Structures are given as structure tokens and as C-alpha cells.
Tab-separated table of C-alpha atoms in Angstrom:
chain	number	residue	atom	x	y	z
P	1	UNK	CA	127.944	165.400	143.133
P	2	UNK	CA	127.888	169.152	144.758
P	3	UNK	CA	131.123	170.977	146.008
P	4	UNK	CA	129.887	170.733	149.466
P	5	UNK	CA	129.410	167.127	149.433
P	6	UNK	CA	132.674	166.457	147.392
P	7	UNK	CA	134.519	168.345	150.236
P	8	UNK	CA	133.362	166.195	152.634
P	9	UNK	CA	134.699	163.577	150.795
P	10	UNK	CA	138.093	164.544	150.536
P	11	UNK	CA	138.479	165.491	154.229
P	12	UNK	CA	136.630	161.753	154.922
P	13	UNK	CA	139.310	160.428	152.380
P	14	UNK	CA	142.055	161.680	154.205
P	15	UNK	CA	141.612	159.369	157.779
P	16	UNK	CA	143.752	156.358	157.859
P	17	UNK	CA	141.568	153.093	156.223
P	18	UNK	CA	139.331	155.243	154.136
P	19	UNK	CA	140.008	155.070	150.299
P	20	UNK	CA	137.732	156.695	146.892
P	21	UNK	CA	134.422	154.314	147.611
P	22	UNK	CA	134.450	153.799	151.584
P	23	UNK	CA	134.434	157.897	151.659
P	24	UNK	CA	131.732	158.219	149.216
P	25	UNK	CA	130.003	156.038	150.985
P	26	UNK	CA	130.080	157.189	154.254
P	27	UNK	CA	129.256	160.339	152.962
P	28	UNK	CA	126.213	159.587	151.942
P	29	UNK	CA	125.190	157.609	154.821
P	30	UNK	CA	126.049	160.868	156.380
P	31	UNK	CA	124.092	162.908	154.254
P	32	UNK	CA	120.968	160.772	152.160
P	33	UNK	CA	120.198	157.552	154.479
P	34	UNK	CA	120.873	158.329	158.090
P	35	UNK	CA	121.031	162.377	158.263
P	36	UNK	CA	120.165	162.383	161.739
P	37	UNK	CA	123.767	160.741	162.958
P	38	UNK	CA	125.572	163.672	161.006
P	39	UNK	CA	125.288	166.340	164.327
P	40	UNK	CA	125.656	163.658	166.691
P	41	UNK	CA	128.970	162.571	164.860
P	42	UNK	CA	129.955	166.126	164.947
P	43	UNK	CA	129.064	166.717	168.511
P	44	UNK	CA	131.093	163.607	169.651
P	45	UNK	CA	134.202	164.843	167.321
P	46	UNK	CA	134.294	168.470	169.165
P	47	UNK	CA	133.818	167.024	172.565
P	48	UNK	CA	136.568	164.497	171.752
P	49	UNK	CA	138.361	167.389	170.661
P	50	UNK	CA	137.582	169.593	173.766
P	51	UNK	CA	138.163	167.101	176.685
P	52	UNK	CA	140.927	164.723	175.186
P	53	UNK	CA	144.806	166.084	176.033
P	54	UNK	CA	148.083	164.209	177.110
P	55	UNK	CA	148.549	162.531	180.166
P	56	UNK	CA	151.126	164.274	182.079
P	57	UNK	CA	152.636	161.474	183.504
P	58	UNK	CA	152.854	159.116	180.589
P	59	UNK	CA	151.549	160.853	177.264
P	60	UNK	CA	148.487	158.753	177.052
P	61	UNK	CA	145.566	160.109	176.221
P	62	UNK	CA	143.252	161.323	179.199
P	63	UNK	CA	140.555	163.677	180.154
P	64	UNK	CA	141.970	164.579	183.872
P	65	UNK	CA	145.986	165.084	184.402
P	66	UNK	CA	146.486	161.342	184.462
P	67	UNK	CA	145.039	159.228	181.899
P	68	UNK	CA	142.904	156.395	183.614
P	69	UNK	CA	146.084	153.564	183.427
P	70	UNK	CA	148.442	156.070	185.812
P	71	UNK	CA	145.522	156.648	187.799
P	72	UNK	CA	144.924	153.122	188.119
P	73	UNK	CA	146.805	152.117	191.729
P	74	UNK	CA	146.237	147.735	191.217
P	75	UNK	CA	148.555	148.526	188.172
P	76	UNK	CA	152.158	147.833	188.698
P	77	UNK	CA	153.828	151.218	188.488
P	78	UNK	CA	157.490	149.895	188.725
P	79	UNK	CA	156.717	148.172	185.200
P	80	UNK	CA	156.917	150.659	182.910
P	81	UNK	CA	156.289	149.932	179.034
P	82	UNK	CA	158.131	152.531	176.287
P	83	UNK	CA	155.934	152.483	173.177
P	84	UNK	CA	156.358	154.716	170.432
P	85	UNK	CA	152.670	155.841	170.147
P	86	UNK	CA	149.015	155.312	171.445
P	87	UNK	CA	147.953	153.274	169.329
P	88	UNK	CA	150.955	150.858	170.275
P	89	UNK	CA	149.843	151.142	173.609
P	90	UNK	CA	145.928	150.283	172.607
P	91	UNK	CA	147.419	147.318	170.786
P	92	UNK	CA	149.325	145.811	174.078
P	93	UNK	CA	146.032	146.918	176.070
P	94	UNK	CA	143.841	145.031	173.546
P	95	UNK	CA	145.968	141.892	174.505
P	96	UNK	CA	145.465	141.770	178.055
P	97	UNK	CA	148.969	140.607	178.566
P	98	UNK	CA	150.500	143.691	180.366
P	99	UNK	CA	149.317	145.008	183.590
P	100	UNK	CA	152.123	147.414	184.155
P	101	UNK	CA	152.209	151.116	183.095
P	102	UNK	CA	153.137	152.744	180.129
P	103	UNK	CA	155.287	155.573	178.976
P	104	UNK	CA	154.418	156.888	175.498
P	105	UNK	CA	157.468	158.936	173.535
P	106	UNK	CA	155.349	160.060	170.429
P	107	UNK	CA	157.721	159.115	167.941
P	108	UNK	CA	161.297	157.615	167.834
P	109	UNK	CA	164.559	158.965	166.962
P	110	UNK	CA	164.913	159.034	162.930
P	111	UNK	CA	167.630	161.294	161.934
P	112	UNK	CA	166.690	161.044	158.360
P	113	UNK	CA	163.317	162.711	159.506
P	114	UNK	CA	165.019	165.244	161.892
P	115	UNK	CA	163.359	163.617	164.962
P	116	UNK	CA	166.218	163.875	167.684
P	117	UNK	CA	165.865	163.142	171.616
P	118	UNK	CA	164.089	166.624	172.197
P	119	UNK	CA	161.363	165.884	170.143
P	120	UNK	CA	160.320	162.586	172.074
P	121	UNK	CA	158.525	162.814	175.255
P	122	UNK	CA	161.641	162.028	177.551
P	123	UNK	CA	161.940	164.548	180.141
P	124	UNK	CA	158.671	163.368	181.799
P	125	UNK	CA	160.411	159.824	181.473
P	126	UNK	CA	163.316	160.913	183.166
P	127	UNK	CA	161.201	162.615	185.914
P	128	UNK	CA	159.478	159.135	186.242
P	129	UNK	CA	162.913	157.183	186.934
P	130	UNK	CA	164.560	159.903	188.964
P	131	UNK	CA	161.052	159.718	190.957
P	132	UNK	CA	162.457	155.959	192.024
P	133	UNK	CA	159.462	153.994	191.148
P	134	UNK	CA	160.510	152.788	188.401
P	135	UNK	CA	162.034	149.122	188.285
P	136	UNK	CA	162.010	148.260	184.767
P	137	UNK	CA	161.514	149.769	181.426
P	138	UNK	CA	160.203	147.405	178.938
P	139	UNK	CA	160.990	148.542	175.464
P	140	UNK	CA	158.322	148.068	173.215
P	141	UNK	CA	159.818	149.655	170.274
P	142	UNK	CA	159.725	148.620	166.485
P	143	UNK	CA	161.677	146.047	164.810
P	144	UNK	CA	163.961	148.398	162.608
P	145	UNK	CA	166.770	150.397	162.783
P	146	UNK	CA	165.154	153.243	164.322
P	147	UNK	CA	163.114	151.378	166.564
P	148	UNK	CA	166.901	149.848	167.389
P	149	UNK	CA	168.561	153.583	167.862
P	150	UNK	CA	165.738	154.525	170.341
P	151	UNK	CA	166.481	151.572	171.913
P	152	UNK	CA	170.183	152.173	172.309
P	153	UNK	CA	169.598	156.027	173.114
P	154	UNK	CA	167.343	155.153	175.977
P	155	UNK	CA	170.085	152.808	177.877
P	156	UNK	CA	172.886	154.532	177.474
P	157	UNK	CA	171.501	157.839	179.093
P	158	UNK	CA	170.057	155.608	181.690
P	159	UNK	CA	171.406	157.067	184.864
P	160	UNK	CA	174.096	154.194	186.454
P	161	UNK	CA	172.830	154.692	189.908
P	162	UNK	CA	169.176	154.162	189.447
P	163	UNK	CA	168.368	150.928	189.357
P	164	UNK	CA	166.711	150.504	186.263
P	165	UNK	CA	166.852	147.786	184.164
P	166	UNK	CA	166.205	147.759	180.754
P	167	UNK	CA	164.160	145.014	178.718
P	168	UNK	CA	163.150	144.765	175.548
P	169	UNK	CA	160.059	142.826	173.777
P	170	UNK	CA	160.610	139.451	171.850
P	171	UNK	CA	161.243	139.189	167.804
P	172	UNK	CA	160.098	136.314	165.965
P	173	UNK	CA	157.551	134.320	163.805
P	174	UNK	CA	153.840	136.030	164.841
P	175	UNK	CA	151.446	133.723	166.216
P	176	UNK	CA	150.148	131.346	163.284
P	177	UNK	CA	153.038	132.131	161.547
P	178	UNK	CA	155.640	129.505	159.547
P	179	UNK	CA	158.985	129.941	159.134
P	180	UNK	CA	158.067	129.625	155.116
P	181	UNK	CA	156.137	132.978	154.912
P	182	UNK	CA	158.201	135.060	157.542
P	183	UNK	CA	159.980	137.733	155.647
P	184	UNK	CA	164.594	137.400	156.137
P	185	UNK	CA	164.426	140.218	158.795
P	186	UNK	CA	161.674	138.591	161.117
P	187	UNK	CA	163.942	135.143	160.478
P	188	UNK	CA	167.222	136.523	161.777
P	189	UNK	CA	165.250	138.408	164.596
P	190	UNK	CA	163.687	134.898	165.896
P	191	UNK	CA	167.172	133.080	165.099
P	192	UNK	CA	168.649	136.018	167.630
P	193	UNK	CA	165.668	135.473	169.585
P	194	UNK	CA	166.213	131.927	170.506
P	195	UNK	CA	165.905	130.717	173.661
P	196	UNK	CA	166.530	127.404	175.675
P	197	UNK	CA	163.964	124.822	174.592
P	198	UNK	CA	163.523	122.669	178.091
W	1	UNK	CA	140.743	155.160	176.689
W	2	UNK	CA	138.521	158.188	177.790
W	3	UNK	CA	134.786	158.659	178.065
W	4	UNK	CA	134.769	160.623	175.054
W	5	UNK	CA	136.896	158.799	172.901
W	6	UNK	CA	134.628	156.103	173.936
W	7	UNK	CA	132.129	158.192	172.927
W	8	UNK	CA	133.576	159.110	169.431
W	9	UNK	CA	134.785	155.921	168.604
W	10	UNK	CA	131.076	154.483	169.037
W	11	UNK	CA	129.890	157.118	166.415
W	12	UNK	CA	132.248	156.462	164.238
W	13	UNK	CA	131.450	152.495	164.198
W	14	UNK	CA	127.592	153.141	163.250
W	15	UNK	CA	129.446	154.762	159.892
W	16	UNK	CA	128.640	151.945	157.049
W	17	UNK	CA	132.176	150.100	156.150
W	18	UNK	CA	133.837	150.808	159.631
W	19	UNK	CA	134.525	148.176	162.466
W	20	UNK	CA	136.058	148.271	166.229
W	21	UNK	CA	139.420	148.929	164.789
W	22	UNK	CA	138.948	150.728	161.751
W	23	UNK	CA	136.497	153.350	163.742
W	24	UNK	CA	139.665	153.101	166.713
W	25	UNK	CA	142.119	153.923	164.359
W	26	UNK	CA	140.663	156.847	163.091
W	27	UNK	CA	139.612	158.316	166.553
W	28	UNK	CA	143.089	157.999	167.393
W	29	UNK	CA	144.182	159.885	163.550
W	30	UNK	CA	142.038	162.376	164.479
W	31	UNK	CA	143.123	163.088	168.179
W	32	UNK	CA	146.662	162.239	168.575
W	33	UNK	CA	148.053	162.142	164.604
W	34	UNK	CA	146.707	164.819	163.251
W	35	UNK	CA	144.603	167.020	164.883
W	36	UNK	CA	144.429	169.855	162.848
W	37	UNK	CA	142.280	167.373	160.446
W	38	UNK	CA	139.629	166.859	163.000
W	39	UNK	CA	138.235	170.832	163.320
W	40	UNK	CA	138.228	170.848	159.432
W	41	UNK	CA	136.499	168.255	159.285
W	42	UNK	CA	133.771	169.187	161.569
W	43	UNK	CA	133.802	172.137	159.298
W	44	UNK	CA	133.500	170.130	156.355
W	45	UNK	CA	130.360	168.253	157.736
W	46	UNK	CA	128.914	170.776	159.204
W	47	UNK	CA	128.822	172.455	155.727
W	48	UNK	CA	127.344	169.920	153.873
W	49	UNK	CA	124.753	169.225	156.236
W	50	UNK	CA	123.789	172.937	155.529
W	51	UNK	CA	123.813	173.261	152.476
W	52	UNK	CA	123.367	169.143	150.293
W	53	UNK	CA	119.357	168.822	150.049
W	54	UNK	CA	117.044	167.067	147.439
W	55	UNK	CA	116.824	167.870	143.740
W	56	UNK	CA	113.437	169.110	143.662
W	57	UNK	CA	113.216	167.117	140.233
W	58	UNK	CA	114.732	163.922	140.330
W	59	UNK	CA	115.682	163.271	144.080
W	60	UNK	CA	119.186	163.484	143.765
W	61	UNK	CA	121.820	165.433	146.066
W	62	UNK	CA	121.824	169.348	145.032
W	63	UNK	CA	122.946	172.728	146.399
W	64	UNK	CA	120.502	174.390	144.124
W	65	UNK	CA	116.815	173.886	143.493
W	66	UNK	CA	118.417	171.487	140.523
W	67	UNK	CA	120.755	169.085	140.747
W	68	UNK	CA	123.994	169.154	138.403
W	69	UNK	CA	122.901	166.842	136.158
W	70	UNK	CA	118.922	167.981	136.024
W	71	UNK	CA	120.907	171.191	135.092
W	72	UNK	CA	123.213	169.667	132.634
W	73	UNK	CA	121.341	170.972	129.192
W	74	UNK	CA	124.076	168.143	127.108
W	75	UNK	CA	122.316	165.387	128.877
W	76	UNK	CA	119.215	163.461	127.489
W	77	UNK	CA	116.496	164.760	129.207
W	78	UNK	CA	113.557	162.002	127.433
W	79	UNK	CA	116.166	159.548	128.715
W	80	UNK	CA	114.902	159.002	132.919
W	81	UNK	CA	117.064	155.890	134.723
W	82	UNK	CA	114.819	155.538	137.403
W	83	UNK	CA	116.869	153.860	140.733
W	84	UNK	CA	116.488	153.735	144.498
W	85	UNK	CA	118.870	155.424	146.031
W	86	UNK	CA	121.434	157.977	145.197
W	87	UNK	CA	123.965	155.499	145.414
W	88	UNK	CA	123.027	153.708	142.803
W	89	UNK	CA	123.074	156.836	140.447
W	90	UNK	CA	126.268	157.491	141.777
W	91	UNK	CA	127.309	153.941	140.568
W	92	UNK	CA	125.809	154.351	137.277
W	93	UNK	CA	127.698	157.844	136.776
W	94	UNK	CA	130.936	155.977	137.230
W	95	UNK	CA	130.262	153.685	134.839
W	96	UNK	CA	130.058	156.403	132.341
W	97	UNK	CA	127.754	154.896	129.927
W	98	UNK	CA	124.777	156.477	130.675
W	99	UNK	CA	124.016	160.014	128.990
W	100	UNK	CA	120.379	160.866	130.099
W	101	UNK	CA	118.767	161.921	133.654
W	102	UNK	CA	117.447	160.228	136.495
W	103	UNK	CA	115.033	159.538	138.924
W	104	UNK	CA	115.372	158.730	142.915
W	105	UNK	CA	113.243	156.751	144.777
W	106	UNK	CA	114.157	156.415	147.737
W	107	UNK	CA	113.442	153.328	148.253
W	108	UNK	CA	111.066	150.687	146.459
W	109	UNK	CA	107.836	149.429	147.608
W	110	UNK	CA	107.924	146.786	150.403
W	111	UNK	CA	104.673	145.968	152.393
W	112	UNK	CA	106.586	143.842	154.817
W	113	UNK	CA	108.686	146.844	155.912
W	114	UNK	CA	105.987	149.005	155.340
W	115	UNK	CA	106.905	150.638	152.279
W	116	UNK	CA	103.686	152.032	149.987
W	117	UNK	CA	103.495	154.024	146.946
W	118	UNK	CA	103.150	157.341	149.459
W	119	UNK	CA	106.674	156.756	150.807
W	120	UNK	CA	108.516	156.688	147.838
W	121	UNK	CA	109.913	160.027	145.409
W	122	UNK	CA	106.650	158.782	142.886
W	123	UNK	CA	104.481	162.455	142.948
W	124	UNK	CA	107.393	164.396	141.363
W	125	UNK	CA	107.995	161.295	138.913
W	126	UNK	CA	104.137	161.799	137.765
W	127	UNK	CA	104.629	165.217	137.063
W	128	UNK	CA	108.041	165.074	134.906
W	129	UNK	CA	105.981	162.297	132.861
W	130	UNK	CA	102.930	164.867	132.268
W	131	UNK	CA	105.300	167.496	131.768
W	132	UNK	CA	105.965	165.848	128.344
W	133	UNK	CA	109.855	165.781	128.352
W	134	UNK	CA	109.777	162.225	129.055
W	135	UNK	CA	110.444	159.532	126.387
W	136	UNK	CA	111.935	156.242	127.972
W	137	UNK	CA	112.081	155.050	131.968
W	138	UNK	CA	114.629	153.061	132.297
W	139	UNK	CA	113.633	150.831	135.655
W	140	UNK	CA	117.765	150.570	137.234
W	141	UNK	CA	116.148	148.894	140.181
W	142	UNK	CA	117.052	145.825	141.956
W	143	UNK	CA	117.141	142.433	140.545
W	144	UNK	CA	114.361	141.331	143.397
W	145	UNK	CA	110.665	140.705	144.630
W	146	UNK	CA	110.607	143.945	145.661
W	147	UNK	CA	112.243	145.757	142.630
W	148	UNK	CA	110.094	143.629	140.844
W	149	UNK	CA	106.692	144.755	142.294
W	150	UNK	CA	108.480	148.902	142.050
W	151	UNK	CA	108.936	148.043	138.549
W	152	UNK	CA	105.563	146.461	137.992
W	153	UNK	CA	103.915	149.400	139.694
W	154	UNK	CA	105.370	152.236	138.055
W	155	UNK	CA	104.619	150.647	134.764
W	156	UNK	CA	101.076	150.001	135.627
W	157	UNK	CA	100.276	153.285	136.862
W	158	UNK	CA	102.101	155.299	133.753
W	159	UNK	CA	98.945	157.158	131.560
W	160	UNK	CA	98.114	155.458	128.510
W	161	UNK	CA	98.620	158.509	126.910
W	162	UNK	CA	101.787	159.215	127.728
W	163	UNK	CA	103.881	158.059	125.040
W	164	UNK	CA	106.525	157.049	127.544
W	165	UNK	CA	108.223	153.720	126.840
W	166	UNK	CA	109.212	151.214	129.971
W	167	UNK	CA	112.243	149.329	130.089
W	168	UNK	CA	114.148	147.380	132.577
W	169	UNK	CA	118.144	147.273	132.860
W	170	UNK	CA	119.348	143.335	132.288
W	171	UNK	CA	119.931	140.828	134.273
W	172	UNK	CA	122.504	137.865	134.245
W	173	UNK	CA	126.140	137.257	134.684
W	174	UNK	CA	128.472	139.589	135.945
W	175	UNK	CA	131.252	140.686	133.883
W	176	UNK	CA	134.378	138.864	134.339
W	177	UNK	CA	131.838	136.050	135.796
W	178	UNK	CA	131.518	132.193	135.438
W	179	UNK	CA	128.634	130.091	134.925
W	180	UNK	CA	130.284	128.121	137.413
W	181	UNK	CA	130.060	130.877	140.611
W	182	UNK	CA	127.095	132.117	139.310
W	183	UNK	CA	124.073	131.779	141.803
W	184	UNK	CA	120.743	130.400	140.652
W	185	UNK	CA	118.807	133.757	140.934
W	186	UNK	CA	121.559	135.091	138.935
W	187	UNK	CA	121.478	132.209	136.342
W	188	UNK	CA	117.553	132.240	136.255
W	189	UNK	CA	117.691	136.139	135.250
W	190	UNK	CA	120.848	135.413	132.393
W	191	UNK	CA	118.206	132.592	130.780
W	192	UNK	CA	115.555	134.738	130.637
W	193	UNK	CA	117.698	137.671	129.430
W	194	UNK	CA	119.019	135.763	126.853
W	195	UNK	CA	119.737	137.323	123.392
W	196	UNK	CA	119.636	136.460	120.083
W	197	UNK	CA	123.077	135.882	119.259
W	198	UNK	CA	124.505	137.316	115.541
């Protein structure tokens, strides 16, 4: 095809999802059978682009200084979920099962990648404890062994006075899932996981 | 999320191939991941909506007047593959067994979507056949009514004098296919097809 439409490609080929064909594809969509979407597309990227920033509160995204779940007042702002990104936070959204807040750290502590405490978003979350609203912090970190150190970071430079306690989410078989296909790491997390059958 | 996440993320679903989460994920690549992506992007698309128009030949995608393969001297210029859209060249040209040049529709003829002769790439197709260059149209166009009537009206309406020879790609089983999962169109199309065998 032509340079121009080859770039486009490779910049399309680059967002999560999208592999050789789906790119090519959308290209062309883009620039043979529905031309008139391509400037709309590109308006809605730069006003996405323009408008969208960090919540200050919580590191959500938001268009205002508090993304619309901190602004929220029938949420429960004592609750407050740690998740490592946004799109952890969409997920728990998505299920309708939470109607706390949130408090997103952008990342979690990985040595091996030289991501140490300063480069999570834990001053504001220390402001937000020391502020005295907060009554728990549910830790909705991954299943590994950085997930694990984030974890144990987090409660250790808890402050003793404050009140706080510390929870974190289940491990186990997924919904649908049998003990057969579960990989040996999910199986010891639900065997630790057990709880009182009554 | 925000308004104009909202906003993006709906643009981004109307792309062909992307869903509610796929479309989510990649708002959420493109504002909180990486963001440096999204203004080149924008660049990107912004360029090839400039500058990617029609082949004033064949139909197909070009920066120039020509397209790169109208302007390829190696290929077999007698040799048109006529097809619909320019993803279906593009399908052919990954094949790699085809040599010669094509032809782009743009469509085929459909009265019950209101598809004539006058909406489809047909006047430059006319004038590439009285130009002389023209040997062999090979029809690449679907395997239904409507490719069928395309097909029957280009044929119809080439000039007796032409010279130019009409054929139509085959039809039957896929490769790597069964009799078995074969559907009855499909078988229908393999029977006629059929070859002698030696």
C-alpha cells in the first residue's frame, strides 16, 4: 500500500488487541469505506487528550480535580480500594460489587524494574489516611510476588495510630472454574484461601 | 469514566473488529499507558487522510496519480483482477500468486440496496479496455447473486471487438477444508467447478 497508509498501520498496530490484519483493517475502514469517521475519530482522540488528567484525590481519571467516583458523596469514602491501575479499577466498576472509593498507585513495587515506593502514587494515599476518613484499605493487588511486596509495603508503613485496617481481596478458582484446569499457583492460593464451610 | 472518554471510547467501537472492551482498553492505552502514542497517532491519521486518495486507474489506494502497482512496469499489465473493494486486492497481494494489475469496484451491482452500473468504478474500467493494454479480466468477485449479476454485466457490456478474454476465479472447497463442513453453496460451486482430473 502507500507510506502514508502503512504508517498508519504501524501506529494502529501498536494499541493493545490490535495485531497485522485487525490494523489493516481498520485502516481501511478509516480510509476507503467509512472516510467520514476518520476526523471525528481524531477530534474525539485530541479532546480525550485535552480534557482527561489524574484525579487528585485518587489517580483516576477525571476531567475536573476529582474524578466523578470521589465526587460521588452516596459512595462510601471510608472504603477505600488500592488497585494497581485504571483499568483494574474499570474491571471492579464493571462488576457492580464495590461501592466504596478507590485509590489508584499506577504501578506496584518491582525492584527488578526499578519501580520503588516513590514512583507509586502514595503520598496522596497517605494524605487520604492522615485526613481520618479512611476506615479500611482493601487491597486489590495482583496475585504474584510483586503484587505480594506492595502488599506488605503498604501495611507496614501504615501509621499505628490511625485506625486503618488493612484487607486484602480473595484468591481462588474464578467463577466457572474447576479445580482440574486451575493452574498450581491459583490452587495453593484457594487452599490458603479457605474458609469455614457452614 | 469521563464525558470524553465516553466520547472516545464510542468512536473507537464503530472501528470494524473492536467491541466494548477491546475499544475500552485501548482508550485507556492511549490515555493513561502511553500517552505519547496517542498525539502520534493523531498525526499519523491525520496524514493519511491528507494525502491516501484513489488510483485514477484502477481504484486502488495511491499517493500519486498511480497507484504502486499501476506503476509497477514488472507487473502484467494485459493481466486486470477485477474485485470490489480494496480489501480484497489487499488479500490477493498477500497471497502472492498473482503477478498482473487490478481493478476496484467499489462495490458490485445490487438493485435492492440500490446499487446500478453508475455507482460502481465501471467508466475508468471502459477506458483501460479501449485503451488496448487489456488482454484477460479476471472477475475476483464474490461467490454470490450479486457478484454473479457484476460478473454477468461486465461481461455483457465488454465490445465485441475488444479482444479481451473473461474469466472468473473458482469456486469450491477451501483449502485445508472437508466435504464434511462444507456448506451447500460451497459444495454446489466445487461440483460445478469440477476438473478433469490427470
Amino acid at each position: 500500500m502507500t507510506p502514508a497508509f502503512e504508517k498508519l498501520q504501524k501506529h494502529l498496530k501498536q494499541l493493545p488487541g490490535l495485531g497485522y490484519r485487525s490494523s489493516e483493517r481498520i485502516a481501511l475502514h478509516l480510509l476507503v469505506e467509512k472516510p467520514d469517521r476518520l476526523p471525528a475519530l481524531v477530534a474525539a482522540l485530541e479532546e480525550a487528550a485535552k480534557s482527561v488528567r489524574r484525579c487528585t484525590r485518587c489517580g483516576n481519571l477525571a476531567e475536573e480535580d476529582l474524578c466523578g467516583i470521589c465526587g460521588d458523596e452516596r459512595r462510601d469514602h471510608g472504603l477505600v480500594c488500592v488497585v494497581e491501575q485504571v483499568p483494574d479499577l474499570v474491571a471492579i466498576e464493571r462488576s457492580g460489587a464495590f461501592r466504596g472509593v478507590y485509590h489508584v498507585l499506577h504501578g506496584k513495587l518491582s525492584p527488578i524494574h526499578g519501580v520503588g515506593p516513590a514512583d507509586l502514587n502514595l503520598a496522596a494515599l497517605n494524605d487520604r489516611i492522615r485526613g481520618g476518613t479512611v476506615r479500611e484499605l482493601i487491597l486489590a493487588l495482583s496475585n504474584d510476588v510483586e503484587g505480594e511486596a506492595t502488599c506488605h509495603y503498604l501495611t507496614e508503613h501504615l501509621p499505628a495510630d490511625s485506625g486503618v485496617t488493612a484487607t486484602r481481596i480473595g484468591f481462588g478458582l474464578p467463577s466457572g472454574g474447576g479445580v482440574l484446569y486451575a493452574d498450581s499457583v491459583t490452587l495453593k492460593s484457594a487452599l490458603d484461601g479457605r474458609r469455614t464451610y457452614s
